[in-house]
PDB file of C-alpha atoms in Angstrom:
ATOM      1  CA  MET A   1      20.412-180.202 -21.329  1.00  0.00           C
ATOM      2  CA  THR A   2      19.865-177.359 -23.787  1.00  0.00           C
ATOM      3  CA  SER A   3      22.420-174.591 -24.153  1.00  0.00           C
ATOM      4  CA  VAL A   4      19.921-172.066 -22.745  1.00  0.00           C
ATOM      5  CA  ILE A   5      19.340-174.113 -19.591  1.00  0.00           C
ATOM      6  CA  ALA A   6      23.063-174.772 -19.219  1.00  0.00           C
ATOM      7  CA  GLN A   7      23.731-171.043 -19.466  1.00  0.00           C
ATOM      8  CA  ALA A   8      21.028-170.360 -16.859  1.00  0.00           C
ATOM      9  CA  LYS A   9      22.572-172.909 -14.477  1.00  0.00           C
ATOM     10  CA  ARG A  10      26.014-171.360 -15.012  1.00  0.00           C
ATOM     11  CA  CYS A  11      24.658-167.867 -14.330  1.00  0.00           C
ATOM     12  CA  ALA A  12      23.049-168.880 -11.017  1.00  0.00           C
ATOM     13  CA  ALA A  13      26.104-170.859  -9.910  1.00  0.00           C
ATOM     14  CA  ARG A  14      28.591-168.095 -10.638  1.00  0.00           C
ATOM     15  CA  ALA A  15      26.386-165.480  -8.961  1.00  0.00           C
ATOM     16  CA  ALA A  16      26.176-167.565  -5.783  1.00  0.00           C
ATOM     17  CA  VAL A  17      29.907-168.270  -5.593  1.00  0.00           C
ATOM     18  CA  ASP A  18      30.834-164.650  -6.329  1.00  0.00           C
ATOM     19  CA  ARG A  19      28.450-163.240  -3.722  1.00  0.00           C
ATOM     20  CA  PHE A  20      28.686-165.700  -0.849  1.00  0.00           C
ATOM     21  CA  VAL A  21      32.151-167.281  -0.890  1.00  0.00           C
ATOM     22  CA  LYS A  22      34.861-165.503   1.103  1.00  0.00           C
ATOM     23  CA  ASN A  23      38.401-166.331   2.135  1.00  0.00           C
ATOM     24  CA  GLY A  24      38.794-168.711   5.058  1.00  0.00           C
ATOM     25  CA  GLN A  25      35.357-170.292   4.777  1.00  0.00           C
ATOM     26  CA  VAL A  26      34.198-173.875   5.088  1.00  0.00           C
ATOM     27  CA  ILE A  27      31.701-174.511   2.311  1.00  0.00           C
ATOM     28  CA  GLY A  28      29.066-177.196   1.832  1.00  0.00           C
ATOM     29  CA  ILE A  29      29.047-178.476  -1.745  1.00  0.00           C
ATOM     30  CA  GLY A  30      25.723-179.788  -3.003  1.00  0.00           C
ATOM     31  CA  SER A  31      24.884-182.343  -5.651  1.00  0.00           C
ATOM     32  CA  GLY A  32      23.369-182.259  -9.127  1.00  0.00           C
ATOM     33  CA  SER A  33      23.945-180.763 -12.556  1.00  0.00           C
ATOM     34  CA  THR A  34      24.049-177.099 -11.462  1.00  0.00           C
ATOM     35  CA  ILE A  35      26.687-177.722  -8.811  1.00  0.00           C
ATOM     36  CA  GLU A  36      29.489-178.498 -11.256  1.00  0.00           C
ATOM     37  CA  PHE A  37      29.252-174.915 -12.531  1.00  0.00           C
ATOM     38  CA  ALA A  38      29.549-173.678  -8.930  1.00  0.00           C
ATOM     39  CA  VAL A  39      32.565-175.852  -8.153  1.00  0.00           C
ATOM     40  CA  SER A  40      34.225-174.786 -11.402  1.00  0.00           C
ATOM     41  CA  ARG A  41      33.741-171.118 -10.504  1.00  0.00           C
ATOM     42  CA  LEU A  42      34.963-171.755  -6.955  1.00  0.00           C
ATOM     43  CA  ALA A  43      38.146-173.326  -8.330  1.00  0.00           C
ATOM     44  CA  GLU A  44      38.650-170.253 -10.557  1.00  0.00           C
ATOM     45  CA  ARG A  45      38.364-167.922  -7.588  1.00  0.00           C
ATOM     46  CA  VAL A  46      40.676-170.046  -5.440  1.00  0.00           C
ATOM     47  CA  ALA A  47      43.311-169.943  -8.177  1.00  0.00           C
ATOM     48  CA  ASN A  48      42.910-166.285  -9.135  1.00  0.00           C
ATOM     49  CA  GLU A  49      42.374-164.775  -5.679  1.00  0.00           C
ATOM     50  CA  HIS A  50      44.461-167.270  -3.646  1.00  0.00           C
ATOM     51  CA  LEU A  51      41.486-168.067  -1.426  1.00  0.00           C
ATOM     52  CA  THR A  52      41.815-170.590   1.375  1.00  0.00           C
ATOM     53  CA  VAL A  53      38.582-172.580   1.589  1.00  0.00           C
ATOM     54  CA  SER A  54      37.600-176.103   2.591  1.00  0.00           C
ATOM     55  CA  CYS A  55      34.710-178.079   1.098  1.00  0.00           C
ATOM     56  CA  VAL A  56      32.285-180.566   2.665  1.00  0.00           C
ATOM     57  CA  PRO A  57      30.554-182.809   0.092  1.00  0.00           C
ATOM     58  CA  THR A  58      26.929-183.939   0.191  1.00  0.00           C
ATOM     59  CA  SER A  59      27.440-187.028  -1.980  1.00  0.00           C
ATOM     60  CA  PHE A  60      29.909-189.216  -3.821  1.00  0.00           C
ATOM     61  CA  GLN A  61      29.393-186.953  -6.860  1.00  0.00           C
ATOM     62  CA  ALA A  62      30.179-183.822  -4.849  1.00  0.00           C
ATOM     63  CA  ARG A  63      33.293-185.428  -3.399  1.00  0.00           C
ATOM     64  CA  GLN A  64      34.505-186.336  -6.883  1.00  0.00           C
ATOM     65  CA  LEU A  65      33.962-182.753  -8.057  1.00  0.00           C
ATOM     66  CA  ILE A  66      35.958-181.363  -5.135  1.00  0.00           C
ATOM     67  CA  VAL A  67      38.809-183.742  -5.938  1.00  0.00           C
ATOM     68  CA  LYS A  68      38.565-183.089  -9.695  1.00  0.00           C
ATOM     69  CA  TYR A  69      39.022-179.343  -9.193  1.00  0.00           C
ATOM     70  CA  ASN A  70      41.824-179.773  -6.609  1.00  0.00           C
ATOM     71  CA  LEU A  71      39.903-178.109  -3.800  1.00  0.00           C
ATOM     72  CA  VAL A  72      40.477-178.892  -0.120  1.00  0.00           C
ATOM     73  CA  LEU A  73      38.226-181.754   0.996  1.00  0.00           C
ATOM     74  CA  THR A  74      36.976-181.908   4.569  1.00  0.00           C
ATOM     75  CA  ASP A  75      33.998-183.297   6.502  1.00  0.00           C
ATOM     76  CA  LEU A  76      31.561-182.522   9.287  1.00  0.00           C
ATOM     77  CA  ASP A  77      33.652-184.399  11.851  1.00  0.00           C
ATOM     78  CA  ARG A  78      36.399-181.813  11.473  1.00  0.00           C
ATOM     79  CA  ASN A  79      34.124-178.892  10.562  1.00  0.00           C
ATOM     80  CA  PRO A  80      30.659-179.345  12.095  1.00  0.00           C
ATOM     81  CA  LYS A  81      29.749-175.696  11.479  1.00  0.00           C
ATOM     82  CA  LEU A  82      29.819-174.414   7.907  1.00  0.00           C
ATOM     83  CA  ASP A  83      29.856-170.824   6.720  1.00  0.00           C
ATOM     84  CA  VAL A  84      27.743-171.435   3.631  1.00  0.00           C
ATOM     85  CA  ALA A  85      26.232-174.353   1.735  1.00  0.00           C
ATOM     86  CA  ILE A  86      25.442-174.090  -1.972  1.00  0.00           C
ATOM     87  CA  ASP A  87      23.110-176.646  -3.520  1.00  0.00           C
ATOM     88  CA  GLY A  88      20.573-177.096  -6.289  1.00  0.00           C
ATOM     89  CA  ALA A  89      16.869-177.984  -6.186  1.00  0.00           C
ATOM     90  CA  ASP A  90      14.374-179.913  -8.247  1.00  0.00           C
ATOM     91  CA  GLU A  91      11.678-177.316  -7.604  1.00  0.00           C
ATOM     92  CA  VAL A  92      11.215-174.152  -5.518  1.00  0.00           C
ATOM     93  CA  ASP A  93       7.842-172.652  -4.642  1.00  0.00           C
ATOM     94  CA  CYS A  94       6.964-169.023  -3.926  1.00  0.00           C
ATOM     95  CA  ASP A  95       7.804-169.446  -0.224  1.00  0.00           C
ATOM     96  CA  LYS A  96      11.212-171.045  -0.883  1.00  0.00           C
ATOM     97  CA  VAL A  97       9.973-174.516   0.027  1.00  0.00           C
ATOM     98  CA  LEU A  98      12.149-176.938  -1.932  1.00  0.00           C
ATOM     99  CA  ILE A  99      11.879-180.393  -3.389  1.00  0.00           C
ATOM    100  CA  LYS A 100      15.301-182.032  -3.441  1.00  0.00           C
ATOM    101  CA  GLY A 101      16.560-185.552  -3.864  1.00  0.00           C
ATOM    102  CA  GLY A 102      16.049-186.257  -7.547  1.00  0.00           C
ATOM    103  CA  GLY A 103      19.638-187.502  -7.508  1.00  0.00           C
ATOM    104  CA  GLY A 104      19.115-189.550  -4.352  1.00  0.00           C
ATOM    105  CA  CYS A 105      21.299-187.485  -1.978  1.00  0.00           C
ATOM    106  CA  LEU A 106      18.562-185.777   0.051  1.00  0.00           C
ATOM    107  CA  THR A 107      19.680-186.908   3.510  1.00  0.00           C
ATOM    108  CA  GLN A 108      23.278-185.734   3.197  1.00  0.00           C
ATOM    109  CA  GLU A 109      22.107-182.550   1.465  1.00  0.00           C
ATOM    110  CA  LYS A 110      19.780-181.698   4.339  1.00  0.00           C
ATOM    111  CA  ILE A 111      22.441-182.464   6.955  1.00  0.00           C
ATOM    112  CA  VAL A 112      24.946-180.166   5.254  1.00  0.00           C
ATOM    113  CA  ALA A 113      22.381-177.414   4.655  1.00  0.00           C
ATOM    114  CA  HIS A 114      21.360-177.498   8.325  1.00  0.00           C
ATOM    115  CA  ALA A 115      25.002-177.237   9.416  1.00  0.00           C
ATOM    116  CA  ALA A 116      25.534-174.036   7.419  1.00  0.00           C
ATOM    117  CA  LYS A 117      25.015-170.478   8.646  1.00  0.00           C
ATOM    118  CA  THR A 118      23.739-169.600   5.172  1.00  0.00           C
ATOM    119  CA  PHE A 119      22.033-171.995   2.758  1.00  0.00           C
ATOM    120  CA  VAL A 120      22.032-170.807  -0.857  1.00  0.00           C
ATOM    121  CA  VAL A 121      20.020-172.582  -3.541  1.00  0.00           C
ATOM    122  CA  ILE A 122      20.937-172.298  -7.216  1.00  0.00           C
ATOM    123  CA  ALA A 123      18.705-173.399 -10.081  1.00  0.00           C
ATOM    124  CA  ASP A 124      17.641-172.596 -13.609  1.00  0.00           C
ATOM    125  CA  TYR A 125      14.333-170.921 -14.435  1.00  0.00           C
ATOM    126  CA  THR A 126      12.506-174.249 -15.025  1.00  0.00           C
ATOM    127  CA  LYS A 127      12.668-174.954 -11.266  1.00  0.00           C
ATOM    128  CA  ASP A 128      10.825-171.750 -10.303  1.00  0.00           C
ATOM    129  CA  SER A 129       7.186-172.546  -9.450  1.00  0.00           C
ATOM    130  CA  GLU A 130       4.290-170.878  -7.674  1.00  0.00           C
ATOM    131  CA  HIS A 131       3.334-174.179  -6.031  1.00  0.00           C
ATOM    132  CA  LEU A 132       5.219-177.454  -5.665  1.00  0.00           C
ATOM    133  CA  GLY A 133       4.248-179.909  -8.374  1.00  0.00           C
ATOM    134  CA  GLN A 134       3.605-177.183 -10.918  1.00  0.00           C
ATOM    135  CA  GLN A 135       6.673-178.119 -12.967  1.00  0.00           C
ATOM    136  CA  TRP A 136       8.274-181.054 -11.135  1.00  0.00           C
ATOM    137  CA  SER A 137       6.182-184.178 -11.751  1.00  0.00           C
ATOM    138  CA  ARG A 138       8.404-186.883 -10.242  1.00  0.00           C
ATOM    139  CA  GLY A 139       7.223-186.385  -6.678  1.00  0.00           C
ATOM    140  CA  ILE A 140       8.917-185.840  -3.334  1.00  0.00           C
ATOM    141  CA  PRO A 141      11.780-188.274  -2.617  1.00  0.00           C
ATOM    142  CA  ILE A 142      11.668-189.994   0.757  1.00  0.00           C
ATOM    143  CA  GLU A 143      14.656-192.036   1.933  1.00  0.00           C
ATOM    144  CA  VAL A 144      13.507-195.123   3.833  1.00  0.00           C
ATOM    145  CA  ILE A 145      14.926-198.178   5.580  1.00  0.00           C
ATOM    146  CA  PRO A 146      14.522-201.044   3.061  1.00  0.00           C
ATOM    147  CA  MET A 147      12.397-203.312   5.282  1.00  0.00           C
ATOM    148  CA  ALA A 148       9.879-200.500   5.848  1.00  0.00           C
ATOM    149  CA  TYR A 149       9.127-199.402   2.289  1.00  0.00           C
ATOM    150  CA  VAL A 150       5.828-201.287   1.882  1.00  0.00           C
ATOM    151  CA  PRO A 151       4.265-200.172   5.210  1.00  0.00           C
ATOM    152  CA  LEU A 152       5.476-196.619   4.567  1.00  0.00           C
ATOM    153  CA  THR A 153       3.980-196.610   1.089  1.00  0.00           C
ATOM    154  CA  ASN A 154       0.620-197.508   2.597  1.00  0.00           C
ATOM    155  CA  CYS A 155       0.898-194.956   5.436  1.00  0.00           C
ATOM    156  CA  ILE A 156       1.777-192.036   3.178  1.00  0.00           C
ATOM    157  CA  GLU A 157      -0.897-192.805   0.602  1.00  0.00           C
ATOM    158  CA  SER A 158      -3.533-193.302   3.322  1.00  0.00           C
ATOM    159  CA  ALA A 159      -2.665-190.017   5.020  1.00  0.00           C
ATOM    160  CA  TYR A 160      -2.246-187.733   2.024  1.00  0.00           C
ATOM    161  CA  GLY A 161      -3.322-189.576  -1.122  1.00  0.00           C
ATOM    162  CA  GLY A 162      -1.219-189.590  -4.240  1.00  0.00           C
ATOM    163  CA  LYS A 163       1.092-192.457  -5.128  1.00  0.00           C
ATOM    164  CA  ALA A 164       4.372-193.465  -3.455  1.00  0.00           C
ATOM    165  CA  VAL A 165       6.566-195.487  -5.803  1.00  0.00           C
ATOM    166  CA  LEU A 166       9.792-197.333  -5.045  1.00  0.00           C
ATOM    167  CA  ARG A 167      12.508-195.774  -7.223  1.00  0.00           C
ATOM    168  CA  MET A 168      14.016-198.409  -9.499  1.00  0.00           C
ATOM    169  CA  ALA A 169      17.572-198.343 -10.805  1.00  0.00           C
ATOM    170  CA  LYS A 170      18.238-197.788 -14.498  1.00  0.00           C
ATOM    171  CA  SER A 171      21.472-199.758 -14.967  1.00  0.00           C
ATOM    172  CA  LYS A 172      20.958-202.566 -12.451  1.00  0.00           C
ATOM    173  CA  ALA A 173      18.153-204.908 -11.526  1.00  0.00           C
ATOM    174  CA  GLY A 174      16.184-203.763  -8.508  1.00  0.00           C
ATOM    175  CA  PRO A 175      15.745-200.503  -6.626  1.00  0.00           C
ATOM    176  CA  VAL A 176      18.015-197.496  -6.320  1.00  0.00           C
ATOM    177  CA  VAL A 177      20.217-197.783  -3.230  1.00  0.00           C
ATOM    178  CA  THR A 178      21.344-194.512  -1.655  1.00  0.00           C
ATOM    179  CA  ASP A 179      24.855-193.689  -0.436  1.00  0.00           C
ATOM    180  CA  ASN A 180      23.515-194.693   2.997  1.00  0.00           C
ATOM    181  CA  GLY A 181      22.305-198.123   1.857  1.00  0.00           C
ATOM    182  CA  ASN A 182      18.605-197.225   1.873  1.00  0.00           C
ATOM    183  CA  PHE A 183      15.700-197.132  -0.621  1.00  0.00           C
ATOM    184  CA  ILE A 184      13.866-194.112  -2.014  1.00  0.00           C
ATOM    185  CA  LEU A 185      10.112-193.689  -2.339  1.00  0.00           C
ATOM    186  CA  ASP A 186       9.020-191.006  -4.805  1.00  0.00           C
ATOM    187  CA  TRP A 187       5.693-189.679  -3.543  1.00  0.00           C
ATOM    188  CA  VAL A 188       3.703-188.119  -6.390  1.00  0.00           C
ATOM    189  CA  PHE A 189       1.340-186.016  -4.323  1.00  0.00           C
ATOM    190  CA  ASP A 190      -2.037-184.439  -4.896  1.00  0.00           C
ATOM    191  CA  ALA A 191      -2.026-180.643  -5.198  1.00  0.00           C
ATOM    192  CA  VAL A 192      -1.126-178.799  -1.982  1.00  0.00           C
ATOM    193  CA  GLU A 193      -1.443-175.058  -2.523  1.00  0.00           C
ATOM    194  CA  ASN A 194      -1.170-173.936   1.112  1.00  0.00           C
ATOM    195  CA  PRO A 195       2.565-173.616   1.806  1.00  0.00           C
ATOM    196  CA  ASN A 196       1.998-173.839   5.565  1.00  0.00           C
ATOM    197  CA  LYS A 197       0.748-177.383   5.075  1.00  0.00           C
ATOM    198  CA  TRP A 198       4.134-178.557   3.793  1.00  0.00           C
ATOM    199  CA  ALA A 199       5.644-178.167   7.259  1.00  0.00           C
ATOM    200  CA  ASP A 200       2.919-180.427   8.675  1.00  0.00           C
ATOM    201  CA  VAL A 201       3.324-182.962   5.855  1.00  0.00           C
ATOM    202  CA  ASN A 202       7.073-183.042   6.370  1.00  0.00           C
ATOM    203  CA  THR A 203       6.750-183.519  10.135  1.00  0.00           C
ATOM    204  CA  TYR A 204       4.183-186.315   9.770  1.00  0.00           C
ATOM    205  CA  ILE A 205       6.254-188.273   7.257  1.00  0.00           C
ATOM    206  CA  LYS A 206       9.483-187.769   9.215  1.00  0.00           C
ATOM    207  CA  MET A 207       7.868-189.259  12.334  1.00  0.00           C
ATOM    208  CA  LEU A 208       6.884-192.513  10.603  1.00  0.00           C
ATOM    209  CA  PRO A 209       9.118-195.397  11.747  1.00  0.00           C
ATOM    210  CA  GLY A 210      11.493-196.312   8.941  1.00  0.00           C
ATOM    211  CA  VAL A 211      11.691-192.883   7.335  1.00  0.00           C
ATOM    212  CA  VAL A 212      15.253-191.570   7.247  1.00  0.00           C
ATOM    213  CA  GLU A 213      14.608-188.186   5.637  1.00  0.00           C
ATOM    214  CA  THR A 214      12.321-186.387   3.204  1.00  0.00           C
ATOM    215  CA  GLY A 215      13.164-184.288   0.176  1.00  0.00           C
ATOM    216  CA  LEU A 216      10.996-181.454   1.490  1.00  0.00           C
ATOM    217  CA  PHE A 217      13.182-178.543   2.602  1.00  0.00           C
ATOM    218  CA  VAL A 218      10.872-176.231   4.559  1.00  0.00           C
ATOM    219  CA  ASN A 219      12.147-172.939   6.040  1.00  0.00           C
ATOM    220  CA  MET A 220      15.738-173.824   5.200  1.00  0.00           C
ATOM    221  CA  ALA A 221      16.775-171.784   2.146  1.00  0.00           C
ATOM    222  CA  ASP A 222      18.087-168.309   2.948  1.00  0.00           C
ATOM    223  CA  THR A 223      18.592-167.211  -0.652  1.00  0.00           C
ATOM    224  CA  VAL A 224      17.522-168.729  -3.970  1.00  0.00           C
ATOM    225  CA  ILE A 225      19.192-167.655  -7.206  1.00  0.00           C
ATOM    226  CA  PHE A 226      17.532-168.589 -10.492  1.00  0.00           C
ATOM    227  CA  GLY A 227      19.379-168.327 -13.784  1.00  0.00           C
ATOM    228  CA  LEU A 228      17.037-166.938 -16.448  1.00  0.00           C
ATOM    229  CA  GLU A 229      16.671-167.526 -20.176  1.00  0.00           C
ATOM    230  CA  ASP A 230      18.180-164.160 -21.083  1.00  0.00           C
ATOM    231  CA  GLY A 231      21.405-164.834 -19.154  1.00  0.00           C
ATOM    232  CA  SER A 232      20.481-162.749 -16.115  1.00  0.00           C
ATOM    233  CA  CYS A 233      19.649-163.930 -12.600  1.00  0.00           C
ATOM    234  CA  LYS A 234      16.650-163.597 -10.325  1.00  0.00           C
ATOM    235  CA  THR A 235      17.370-163.598  -6.589  1.00  0.00           C
ATOM    236  CA  VAL A 236      14.784-164.426  -3.922  1.00  0.00           C
ATOM    237  CA  GLU A 237      15.707-163.591  -0.344  1.00  0.00           C
TER     238      GLU A 237
END
């Protein structure tokens, strides 16, 4: 990560925490490289302003960050309704349709985002695209039941073209296994420039037997904050 991109991530994270976090809230904590800047800023505000907040993690990584910064850890069993969720994205198009799941946590991230009154996305300027696939080339992650990955690969490619590839682990033999014990297909899709079509694509894939969740977040983000190269932020409502 270059210093410019790191600064952009920090800018977006701090802007989101400063604007949306208030005393007494229950907050969804996302996953990924930008989120650590958000959790760090949240810990600063808790210490400096004596805020009382509780945090629901979206992944093992998010849980470890909450613990690392001595924030109050909770879950959806105790707090099924969240005030705000803050999370990153792999790519955001002009209609705030997101690709998420590059880190493999898409299902928990979508559950937490859906439970929140306000879903705020933070990202650096390299994630800001006119159309999905413009800058993110690794495809849309799809979490699947392990026994179904071959039939699902065939179904998705037959319906929409492109290539669905089983994500392989880097430091172990075999595929990536999610926190839920499932596999991930990365679907590198053909160009889809009509944003309305993403809702149909998402619904079709979700209805296939064996699909747990997709990394397409359609009509979910309330606000997106991009950190820019010059140290400022761009906000999309």
